[in-house]
mmCIF file of C-alpha atoms and ligand atoms in Angstrom:
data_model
loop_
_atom_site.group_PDB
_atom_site.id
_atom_site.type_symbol
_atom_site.label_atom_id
_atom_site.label_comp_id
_atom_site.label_asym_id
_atom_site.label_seq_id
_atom_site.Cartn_x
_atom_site.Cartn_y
_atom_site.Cartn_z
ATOM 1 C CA UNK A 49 33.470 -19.591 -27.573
ATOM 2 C CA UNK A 50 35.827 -17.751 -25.189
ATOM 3 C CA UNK A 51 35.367 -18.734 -21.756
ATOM 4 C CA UNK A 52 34.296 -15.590 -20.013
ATOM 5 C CA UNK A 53 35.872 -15.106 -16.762
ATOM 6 C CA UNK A 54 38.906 -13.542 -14.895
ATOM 7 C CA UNK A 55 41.123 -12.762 -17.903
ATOM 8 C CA UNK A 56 38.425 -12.064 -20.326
ATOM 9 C CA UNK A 57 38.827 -8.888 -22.247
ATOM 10 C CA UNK A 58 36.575 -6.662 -23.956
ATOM 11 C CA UNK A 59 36.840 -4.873 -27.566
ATOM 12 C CA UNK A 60 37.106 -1.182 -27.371
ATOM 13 C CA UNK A 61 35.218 0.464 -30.153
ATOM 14 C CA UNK A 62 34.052 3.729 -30.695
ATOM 15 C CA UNK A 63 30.322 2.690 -30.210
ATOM 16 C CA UNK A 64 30.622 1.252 -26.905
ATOM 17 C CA UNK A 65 32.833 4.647 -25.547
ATOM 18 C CA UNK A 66 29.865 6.628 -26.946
ATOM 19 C CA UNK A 67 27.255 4.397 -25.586
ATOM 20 C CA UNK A 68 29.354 4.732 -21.681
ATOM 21 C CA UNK A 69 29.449 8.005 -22.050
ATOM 22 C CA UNK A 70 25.632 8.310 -22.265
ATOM 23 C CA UNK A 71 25.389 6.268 -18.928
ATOM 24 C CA UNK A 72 27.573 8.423 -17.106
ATOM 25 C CA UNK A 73 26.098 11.576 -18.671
ATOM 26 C CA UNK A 74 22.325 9.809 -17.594
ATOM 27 C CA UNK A 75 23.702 8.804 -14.497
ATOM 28 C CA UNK A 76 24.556 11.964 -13.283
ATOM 29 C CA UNK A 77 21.543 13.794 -14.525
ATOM 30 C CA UNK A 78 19.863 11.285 -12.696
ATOM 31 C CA UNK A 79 20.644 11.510 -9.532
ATOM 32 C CA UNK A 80 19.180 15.385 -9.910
ATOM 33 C CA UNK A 81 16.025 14.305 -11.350
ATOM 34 C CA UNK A 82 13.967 13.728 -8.083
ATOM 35 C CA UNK A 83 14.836 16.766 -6.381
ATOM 36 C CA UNK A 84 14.439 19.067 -9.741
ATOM 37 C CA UNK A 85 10.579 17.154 -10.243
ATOM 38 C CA UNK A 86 11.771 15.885 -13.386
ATOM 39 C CA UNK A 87 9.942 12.604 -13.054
ATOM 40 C CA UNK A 88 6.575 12.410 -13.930
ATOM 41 C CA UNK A 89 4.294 9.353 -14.299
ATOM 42 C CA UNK A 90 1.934 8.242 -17.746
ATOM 43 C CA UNK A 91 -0.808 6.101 -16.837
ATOM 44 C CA UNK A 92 -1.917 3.224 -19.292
ATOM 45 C CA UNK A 93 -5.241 2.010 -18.907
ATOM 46 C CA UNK A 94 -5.962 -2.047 -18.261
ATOM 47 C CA UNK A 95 -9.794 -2.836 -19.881
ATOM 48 C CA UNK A 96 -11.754 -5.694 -18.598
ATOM 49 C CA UNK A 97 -12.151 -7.913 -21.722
ATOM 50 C CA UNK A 98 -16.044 -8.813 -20.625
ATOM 51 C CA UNK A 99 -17.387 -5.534 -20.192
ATOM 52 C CA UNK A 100 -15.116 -2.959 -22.011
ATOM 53 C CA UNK A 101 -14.796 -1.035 -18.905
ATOM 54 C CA UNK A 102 -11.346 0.346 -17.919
ATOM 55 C CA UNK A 103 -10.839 -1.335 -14.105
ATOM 56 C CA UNK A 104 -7.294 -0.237 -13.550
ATOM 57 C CA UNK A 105 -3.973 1.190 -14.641
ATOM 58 C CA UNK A 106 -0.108 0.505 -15.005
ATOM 59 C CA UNK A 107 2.013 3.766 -13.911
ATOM 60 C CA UNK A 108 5.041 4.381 -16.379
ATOM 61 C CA UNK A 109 7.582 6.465 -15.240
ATOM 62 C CA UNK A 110 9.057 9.091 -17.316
ATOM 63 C CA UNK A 111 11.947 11.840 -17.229
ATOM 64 C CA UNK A 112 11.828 15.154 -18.884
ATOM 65 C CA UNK A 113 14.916 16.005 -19.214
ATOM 66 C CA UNK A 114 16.057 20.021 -19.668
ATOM 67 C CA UNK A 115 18.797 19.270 -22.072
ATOM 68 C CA UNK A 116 18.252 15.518 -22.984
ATOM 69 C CA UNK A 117 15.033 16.123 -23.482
ATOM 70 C CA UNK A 118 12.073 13.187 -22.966
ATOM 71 C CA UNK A 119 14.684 9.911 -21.858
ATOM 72 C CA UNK A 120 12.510 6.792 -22.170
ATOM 73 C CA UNK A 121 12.862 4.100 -19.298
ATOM 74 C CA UNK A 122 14.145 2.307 -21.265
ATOM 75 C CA UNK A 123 17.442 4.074 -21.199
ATOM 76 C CA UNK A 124 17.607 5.469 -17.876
ATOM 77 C CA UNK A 125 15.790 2.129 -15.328
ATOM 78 C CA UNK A 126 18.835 0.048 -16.246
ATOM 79 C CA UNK A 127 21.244 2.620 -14.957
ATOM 80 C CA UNK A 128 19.110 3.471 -11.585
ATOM 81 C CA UNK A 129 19.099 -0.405 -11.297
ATOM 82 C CA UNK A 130 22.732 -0.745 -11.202
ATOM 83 C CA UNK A 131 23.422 2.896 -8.960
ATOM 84 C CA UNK A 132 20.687 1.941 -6.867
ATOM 85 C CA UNK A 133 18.869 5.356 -7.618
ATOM 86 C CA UNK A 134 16.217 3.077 -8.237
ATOM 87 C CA UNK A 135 15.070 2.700 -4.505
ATOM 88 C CA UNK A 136 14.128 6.145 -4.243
ATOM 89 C CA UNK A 137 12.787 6.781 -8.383
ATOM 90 C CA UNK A 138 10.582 3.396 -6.978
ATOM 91 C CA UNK A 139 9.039 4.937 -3.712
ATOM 92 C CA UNK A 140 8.561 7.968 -5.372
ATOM 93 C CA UNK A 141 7.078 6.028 -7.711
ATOM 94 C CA UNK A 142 4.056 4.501 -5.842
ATOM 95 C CA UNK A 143 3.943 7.302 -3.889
ATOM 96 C CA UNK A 144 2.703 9.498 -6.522
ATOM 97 C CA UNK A 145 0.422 6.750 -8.229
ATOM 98 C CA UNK A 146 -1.229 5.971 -4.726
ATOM 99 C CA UNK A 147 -2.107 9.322 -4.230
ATOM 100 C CA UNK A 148 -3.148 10.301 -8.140
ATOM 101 C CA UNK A 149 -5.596 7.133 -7.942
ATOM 102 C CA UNK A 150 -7.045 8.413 -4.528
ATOM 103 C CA UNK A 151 -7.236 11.933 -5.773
ATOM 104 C CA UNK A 152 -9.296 10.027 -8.963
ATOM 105 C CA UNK A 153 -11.673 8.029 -6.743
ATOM 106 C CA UNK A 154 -12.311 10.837 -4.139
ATOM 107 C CA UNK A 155 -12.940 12.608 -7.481
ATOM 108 C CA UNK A 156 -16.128 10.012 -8.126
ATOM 109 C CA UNK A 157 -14.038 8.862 -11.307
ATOM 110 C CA UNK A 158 -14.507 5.185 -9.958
ATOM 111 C CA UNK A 159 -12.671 2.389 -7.870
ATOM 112 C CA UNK A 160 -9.734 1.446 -10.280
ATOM 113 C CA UNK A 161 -6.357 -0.084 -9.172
ATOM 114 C CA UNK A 162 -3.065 1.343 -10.379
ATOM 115 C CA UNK A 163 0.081 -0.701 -10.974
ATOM 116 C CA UNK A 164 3.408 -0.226 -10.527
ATOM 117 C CA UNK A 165 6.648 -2.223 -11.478
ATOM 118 C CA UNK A 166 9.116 -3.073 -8.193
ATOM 119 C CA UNK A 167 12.533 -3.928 -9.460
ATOM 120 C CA UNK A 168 14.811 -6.092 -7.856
ATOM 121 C CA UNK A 169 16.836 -3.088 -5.664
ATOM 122 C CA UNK A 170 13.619 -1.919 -4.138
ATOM 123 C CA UNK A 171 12.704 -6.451 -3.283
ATOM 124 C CA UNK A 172 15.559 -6.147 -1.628
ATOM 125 C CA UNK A 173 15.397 -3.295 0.616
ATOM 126 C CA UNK A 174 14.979 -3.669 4.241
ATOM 127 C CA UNK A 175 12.110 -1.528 4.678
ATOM 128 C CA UNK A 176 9.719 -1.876 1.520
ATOM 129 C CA UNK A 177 7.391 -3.429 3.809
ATOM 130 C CA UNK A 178 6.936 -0.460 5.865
ATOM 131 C CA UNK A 179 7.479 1.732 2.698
ATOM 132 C CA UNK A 180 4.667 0.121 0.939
ATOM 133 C CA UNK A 181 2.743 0.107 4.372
ATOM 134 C CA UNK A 182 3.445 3.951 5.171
ATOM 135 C CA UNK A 183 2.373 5.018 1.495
ATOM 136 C CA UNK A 184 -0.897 3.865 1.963
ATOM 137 C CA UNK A 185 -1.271 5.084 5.100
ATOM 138 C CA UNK A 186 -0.103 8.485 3.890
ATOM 139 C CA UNK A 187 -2.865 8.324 0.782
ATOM 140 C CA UNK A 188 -5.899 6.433 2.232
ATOM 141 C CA UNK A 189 -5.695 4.342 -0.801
ATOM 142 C CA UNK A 190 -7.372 1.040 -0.021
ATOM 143 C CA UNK A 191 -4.757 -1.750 -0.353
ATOM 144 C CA UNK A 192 -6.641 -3.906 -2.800
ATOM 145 C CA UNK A 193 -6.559 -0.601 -5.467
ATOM 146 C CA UNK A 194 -2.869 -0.908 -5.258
ATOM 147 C CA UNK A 195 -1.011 -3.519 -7.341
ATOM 148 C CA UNK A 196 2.936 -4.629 -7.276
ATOM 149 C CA UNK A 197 4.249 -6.089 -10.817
ATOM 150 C CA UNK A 198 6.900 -8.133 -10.059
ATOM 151 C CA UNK A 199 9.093 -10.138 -12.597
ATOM 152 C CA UNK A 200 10.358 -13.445 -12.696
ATOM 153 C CA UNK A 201 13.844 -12.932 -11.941
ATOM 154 C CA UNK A 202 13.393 -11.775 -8.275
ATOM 155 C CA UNK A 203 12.713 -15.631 -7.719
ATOM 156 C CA UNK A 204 15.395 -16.928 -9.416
ATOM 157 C CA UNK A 205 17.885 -16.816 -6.423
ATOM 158 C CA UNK A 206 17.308 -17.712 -3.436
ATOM 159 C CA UNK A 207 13.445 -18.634 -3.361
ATOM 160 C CA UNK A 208 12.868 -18.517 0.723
ATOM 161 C CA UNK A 209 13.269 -14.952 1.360
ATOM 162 C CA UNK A 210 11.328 -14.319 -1.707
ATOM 163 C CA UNK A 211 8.586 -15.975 0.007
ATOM 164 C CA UNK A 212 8.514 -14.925 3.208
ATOM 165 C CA UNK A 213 8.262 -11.375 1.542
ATOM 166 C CA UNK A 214 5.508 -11.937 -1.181
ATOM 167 C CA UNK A 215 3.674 -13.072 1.878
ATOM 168 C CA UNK A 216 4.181 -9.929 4.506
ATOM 169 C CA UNK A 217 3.527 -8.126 0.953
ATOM 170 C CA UNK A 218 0.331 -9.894 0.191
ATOM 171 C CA UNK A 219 -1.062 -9.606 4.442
ATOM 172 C CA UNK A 220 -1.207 -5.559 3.204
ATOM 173 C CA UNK A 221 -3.698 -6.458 1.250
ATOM 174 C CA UNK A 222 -2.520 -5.429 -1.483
ATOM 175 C CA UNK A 223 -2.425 -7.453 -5.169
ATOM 176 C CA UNK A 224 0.760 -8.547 -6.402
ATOM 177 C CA UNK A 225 1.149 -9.680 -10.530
ATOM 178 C CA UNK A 226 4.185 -11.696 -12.848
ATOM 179 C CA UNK A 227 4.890 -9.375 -15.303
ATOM 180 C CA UNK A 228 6.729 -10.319 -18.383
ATOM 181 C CA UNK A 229 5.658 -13.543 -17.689
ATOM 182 C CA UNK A 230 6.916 -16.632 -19.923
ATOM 183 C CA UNK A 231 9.917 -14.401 -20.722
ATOM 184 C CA UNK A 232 12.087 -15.168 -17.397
ATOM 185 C CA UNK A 233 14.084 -18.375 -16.525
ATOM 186 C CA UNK A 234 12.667 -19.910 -12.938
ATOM 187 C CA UNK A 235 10.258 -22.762 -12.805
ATOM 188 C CA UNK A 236 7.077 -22.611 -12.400
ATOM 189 C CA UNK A 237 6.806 -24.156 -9.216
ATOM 190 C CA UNK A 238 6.751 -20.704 -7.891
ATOM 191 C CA UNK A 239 3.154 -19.716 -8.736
ATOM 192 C CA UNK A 240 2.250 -22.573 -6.324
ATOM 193 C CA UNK A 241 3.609 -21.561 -3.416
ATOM 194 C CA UNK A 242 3.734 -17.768 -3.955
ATOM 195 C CA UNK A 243 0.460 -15.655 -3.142
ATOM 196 C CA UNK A 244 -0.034 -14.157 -7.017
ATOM 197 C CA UNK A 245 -2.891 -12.410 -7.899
ATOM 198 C CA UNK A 246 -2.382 -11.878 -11.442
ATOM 199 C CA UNK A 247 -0.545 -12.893 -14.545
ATOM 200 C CA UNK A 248 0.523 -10.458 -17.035
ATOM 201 C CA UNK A 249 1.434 -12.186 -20.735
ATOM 202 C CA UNK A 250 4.246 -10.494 -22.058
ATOM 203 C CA UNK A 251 3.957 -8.643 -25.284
ATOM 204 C CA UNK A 252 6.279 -10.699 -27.354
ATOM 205 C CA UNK A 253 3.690 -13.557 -26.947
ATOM 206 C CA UNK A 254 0.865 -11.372 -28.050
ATOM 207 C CA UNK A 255 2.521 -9.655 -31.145
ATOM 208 C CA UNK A 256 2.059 -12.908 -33.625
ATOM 209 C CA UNK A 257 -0.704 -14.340 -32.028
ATOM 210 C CA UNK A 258 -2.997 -14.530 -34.799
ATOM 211 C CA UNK A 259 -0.023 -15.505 -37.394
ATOM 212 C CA UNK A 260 2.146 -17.536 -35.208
ATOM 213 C CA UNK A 261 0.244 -21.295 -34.060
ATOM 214 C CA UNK A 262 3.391 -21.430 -31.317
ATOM 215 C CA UNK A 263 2.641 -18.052 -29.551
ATOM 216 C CA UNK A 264 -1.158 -18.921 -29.790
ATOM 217 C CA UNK A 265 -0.454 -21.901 -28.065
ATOM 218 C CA UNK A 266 1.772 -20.443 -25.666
ATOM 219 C CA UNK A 267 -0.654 -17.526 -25.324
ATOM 220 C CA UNK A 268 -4.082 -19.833 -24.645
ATOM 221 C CA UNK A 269 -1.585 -21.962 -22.112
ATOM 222 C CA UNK A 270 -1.120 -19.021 -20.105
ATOM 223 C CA UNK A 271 -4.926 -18.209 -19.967
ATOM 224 C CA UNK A 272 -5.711 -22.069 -18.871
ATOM 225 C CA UNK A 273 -2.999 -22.061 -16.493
ATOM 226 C CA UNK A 274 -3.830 -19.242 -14.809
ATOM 227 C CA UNK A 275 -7.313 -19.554 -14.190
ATOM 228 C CA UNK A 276 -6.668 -22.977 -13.172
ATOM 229 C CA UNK A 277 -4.711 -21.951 -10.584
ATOM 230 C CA UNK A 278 -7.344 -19.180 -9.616
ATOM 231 C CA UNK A 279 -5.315 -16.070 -10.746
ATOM 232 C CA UNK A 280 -6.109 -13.252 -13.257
ATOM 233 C CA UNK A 281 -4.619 -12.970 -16.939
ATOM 234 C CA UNK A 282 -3.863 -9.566 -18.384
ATOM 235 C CA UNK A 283 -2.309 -9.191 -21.927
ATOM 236 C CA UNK A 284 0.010 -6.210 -22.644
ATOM 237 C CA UNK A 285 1.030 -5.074 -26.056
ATOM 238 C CA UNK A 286 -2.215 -5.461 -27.533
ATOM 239 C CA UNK A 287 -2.077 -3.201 -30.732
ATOM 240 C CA UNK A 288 -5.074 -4.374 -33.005
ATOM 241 C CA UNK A 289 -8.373 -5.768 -33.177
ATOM 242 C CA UNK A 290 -7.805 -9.589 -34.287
ATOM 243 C CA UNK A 291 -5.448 -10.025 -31.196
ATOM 244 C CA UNK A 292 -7.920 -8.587 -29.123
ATOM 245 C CA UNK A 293 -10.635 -10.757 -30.653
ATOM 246 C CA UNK A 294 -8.899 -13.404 -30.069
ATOM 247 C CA UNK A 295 -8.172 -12.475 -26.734
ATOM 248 C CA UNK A 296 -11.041 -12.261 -25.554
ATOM 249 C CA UNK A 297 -12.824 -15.442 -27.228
ATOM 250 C CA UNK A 298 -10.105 -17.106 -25.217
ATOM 251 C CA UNK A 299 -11.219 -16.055 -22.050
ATOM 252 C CA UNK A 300 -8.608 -13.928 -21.344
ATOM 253 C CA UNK A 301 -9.749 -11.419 -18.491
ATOM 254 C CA UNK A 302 -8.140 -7.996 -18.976
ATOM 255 C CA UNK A 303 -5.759 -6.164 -21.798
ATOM 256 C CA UNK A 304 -3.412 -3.250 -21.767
ATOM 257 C CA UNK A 305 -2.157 -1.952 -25.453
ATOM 258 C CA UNK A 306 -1.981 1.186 -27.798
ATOM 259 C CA UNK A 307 -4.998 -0.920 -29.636
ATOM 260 C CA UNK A 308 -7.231 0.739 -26.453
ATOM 261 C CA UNK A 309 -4.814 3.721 -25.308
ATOM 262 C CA UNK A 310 -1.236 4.396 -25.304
ATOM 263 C CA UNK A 311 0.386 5.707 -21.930
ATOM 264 C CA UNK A 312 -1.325 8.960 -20.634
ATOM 265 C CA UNK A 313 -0.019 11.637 -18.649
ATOM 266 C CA UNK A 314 -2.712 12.222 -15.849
ATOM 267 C CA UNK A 315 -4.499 15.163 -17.152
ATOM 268 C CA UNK A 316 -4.934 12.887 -20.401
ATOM 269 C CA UNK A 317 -6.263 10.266 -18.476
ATOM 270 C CA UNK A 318 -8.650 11.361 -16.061
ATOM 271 C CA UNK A 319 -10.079 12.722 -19.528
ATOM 272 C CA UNK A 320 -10.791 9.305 -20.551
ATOM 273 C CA UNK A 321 -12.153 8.592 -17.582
ATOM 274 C CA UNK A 322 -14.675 10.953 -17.560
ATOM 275 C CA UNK A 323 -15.556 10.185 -21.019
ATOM 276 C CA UNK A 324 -16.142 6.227 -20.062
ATOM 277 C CA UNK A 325 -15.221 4.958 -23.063
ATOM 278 C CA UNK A 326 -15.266 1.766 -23.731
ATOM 279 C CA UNK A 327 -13.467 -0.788 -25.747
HETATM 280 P P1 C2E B 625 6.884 -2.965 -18.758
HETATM 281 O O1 C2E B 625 6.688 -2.982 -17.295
HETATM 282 O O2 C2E B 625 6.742 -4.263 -19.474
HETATM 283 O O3 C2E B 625 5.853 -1.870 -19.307
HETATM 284 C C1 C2E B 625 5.156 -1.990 -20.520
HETATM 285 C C2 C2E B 625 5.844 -1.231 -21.626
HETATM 286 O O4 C2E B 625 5.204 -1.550 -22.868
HETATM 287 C C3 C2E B 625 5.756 0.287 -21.496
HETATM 288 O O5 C2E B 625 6.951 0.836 -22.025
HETATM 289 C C4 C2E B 625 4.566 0.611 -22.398
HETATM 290 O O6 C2E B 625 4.581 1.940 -22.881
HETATM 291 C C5 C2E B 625 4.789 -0.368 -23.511
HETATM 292 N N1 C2E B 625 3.555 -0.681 -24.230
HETATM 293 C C6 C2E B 625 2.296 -0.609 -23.775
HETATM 294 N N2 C2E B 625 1.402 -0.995 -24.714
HETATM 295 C C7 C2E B 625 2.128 -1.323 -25.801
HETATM 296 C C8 C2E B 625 1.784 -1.797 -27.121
HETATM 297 O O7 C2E B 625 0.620 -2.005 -27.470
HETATM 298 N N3 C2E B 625 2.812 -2.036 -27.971
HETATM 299 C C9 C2E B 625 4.116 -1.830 -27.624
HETATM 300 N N4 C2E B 625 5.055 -2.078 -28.540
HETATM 301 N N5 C2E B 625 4.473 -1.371 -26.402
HETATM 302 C C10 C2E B 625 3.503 -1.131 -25.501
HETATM 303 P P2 C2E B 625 7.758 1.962 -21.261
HETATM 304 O O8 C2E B 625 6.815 2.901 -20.569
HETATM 305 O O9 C2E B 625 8.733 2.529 -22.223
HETATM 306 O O10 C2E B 625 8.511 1.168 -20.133
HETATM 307 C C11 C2E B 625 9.493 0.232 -20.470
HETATM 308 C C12 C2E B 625 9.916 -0.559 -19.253
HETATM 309 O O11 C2E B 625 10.566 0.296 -18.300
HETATM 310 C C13 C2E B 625 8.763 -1.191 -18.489
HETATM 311 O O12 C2E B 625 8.337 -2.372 -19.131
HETATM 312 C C14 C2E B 625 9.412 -1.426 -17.148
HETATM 313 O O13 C2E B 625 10.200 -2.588 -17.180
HETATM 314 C C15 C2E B 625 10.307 -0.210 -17.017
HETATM 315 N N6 C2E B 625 9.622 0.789 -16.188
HETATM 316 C C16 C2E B 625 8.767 1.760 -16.542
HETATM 317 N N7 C2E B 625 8.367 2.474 -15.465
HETATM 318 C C17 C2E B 625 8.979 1.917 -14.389
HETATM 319 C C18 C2E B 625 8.980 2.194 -12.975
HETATM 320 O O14 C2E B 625 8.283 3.102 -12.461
HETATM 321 N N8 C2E B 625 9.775 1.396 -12.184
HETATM 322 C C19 C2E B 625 10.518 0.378 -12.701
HETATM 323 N N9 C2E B 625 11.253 -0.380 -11.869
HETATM 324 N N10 C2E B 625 10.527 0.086 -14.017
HETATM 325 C C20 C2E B 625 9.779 0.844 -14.851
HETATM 326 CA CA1 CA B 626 5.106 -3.622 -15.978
HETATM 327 CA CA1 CA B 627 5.454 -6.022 -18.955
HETATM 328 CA CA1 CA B 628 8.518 -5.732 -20.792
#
């Protein structure tokens, strides 16, 4: 293969001048979409394997866009990633999901914790500490209902920063979870000396987990390594019943997946929560 480098040079083909064209046309409808309340969160529920019960929440942000119509994150978190927008979309963020769970408890609809994702940006800005701090000031949330997913490749660098943050994070109070995780590139060395709460599988691992012997293995690792080290396991991507079975006769502790609920915008899911149902 080529050597990629200084003189490398790219093919110019009508698919890729479409395809930058969308991420200019995104990125300047993005940097609009705070201001014009575009954004709006869907909450997915996270079920306790052992009693059915939902105990918590990820928070999934979406954009409604008046001409592009419903953009999925998938499209549009890359591009605040690279302009930076993401700082701001990410306090807004866990803002909003601080306050909607408060709102929810003070509402008698239970003590659940909500999740949000941090991406690499908002690890590295100087104040997320007191961001993080002032939010739940600001809401009255209590910092154990309020979980950070972070993914592996914030550790990749360099590690001693990294530490020294998880660590302020973690004296909030507040629980802090690898999501994605078995789909980044550090070691695992990491999970020793950084104060995780939680383990989320990624979904890849769970789609073919009762075909595939390989994932199951990889799967039922993750389970034993994790609770021998004292942390949580959540599965995501859980779509039917034989993964969930097996799941849960694995001892896996909690799963998120459209098998239980897809993500639900807020009215939606303080429904559910009133109903209680169960898995
Ligand atoms: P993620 O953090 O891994 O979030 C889980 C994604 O899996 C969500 O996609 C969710 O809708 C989807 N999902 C949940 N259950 C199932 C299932 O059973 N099957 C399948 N096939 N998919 C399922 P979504 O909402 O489109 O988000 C995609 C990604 O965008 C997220 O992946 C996350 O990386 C990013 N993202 C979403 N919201 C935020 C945010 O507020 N901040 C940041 N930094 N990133 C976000
Ligand atoms: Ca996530
Ligand atoms: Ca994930
Ligand atoms: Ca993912």
């Amino acid at each position: 293969a080529k050597k990629l480098g200084r003189n490398n040079f790219q093919f110019y083909t009508p698919a890729m001048n479409e395809e930058s064209q969308e991420r200019v046309r995104i990125e300047g409808a993005l940097r609009n979409a705070l201001e014009r309340d575009e954004l709006m969160l869907h909450y997915q529920p996270q079920v306790d394997l052992a009693t059915g019960k939902i105990v918590g929440m990820e928070a999934l942000v979406r954009w409604q866009h008046p001409e592009l119509g419903m953009v999925p994150p998938t499209r549009f978190v890359g591009v605040a990633e690279e302009t930076g927008l993401i700082v701001q979309i990410g306090a807004w963020v866990m803002r909003t999901a601080a306050a909607q769970n408060k709102a929810w408890q003070d509402a008698g609809l239970g003590r659940l914790r909500v999740a949000v994702n941090l991406s690499a940006r908002q690890f590295g800005a100087a104040d997320l500490i007191e961001s993080i701090e002032q939010v739940l000031a600001d809401t009255g949330l209590a910092p154990e209902c309020l979980e950070i997913e972070l993914t592996e490749s914030l550790f990749m660098s360099d590690v001693t920063p990294a530490v020294e943050l998880l660590h302020r994070m973690k004296a909030l109070g507040v629980s802090l979870s690898i999501d994605d995780f078995g789909t980044g590139y550090s070691s695992l060395s990491y999970l020793s000396r950084f104060p995780i709460d939680v383990l989320k599988i990624d979904r890849s691992f769970v789609a073919d987990i009762t075909h595939d012997a390989n994932d199951a293995a990889i799967v039922t690792s993750i389970i034993a390594l994790a609770h021998n080290l004292k942390l949580s396991v959540i599965a995501e991507g859980v779509e039917t019943r034989e993964q969930l079975d097996y799941l849960r006769s694995h001892g896996c502790d909690e799963m998120q997946g459209y098998y239980f609920s897809r993500p639900l915008a807020a009215d939606e899911f303080e429904q559910l929560l009133r109903q209680q149902r169960t898995l």
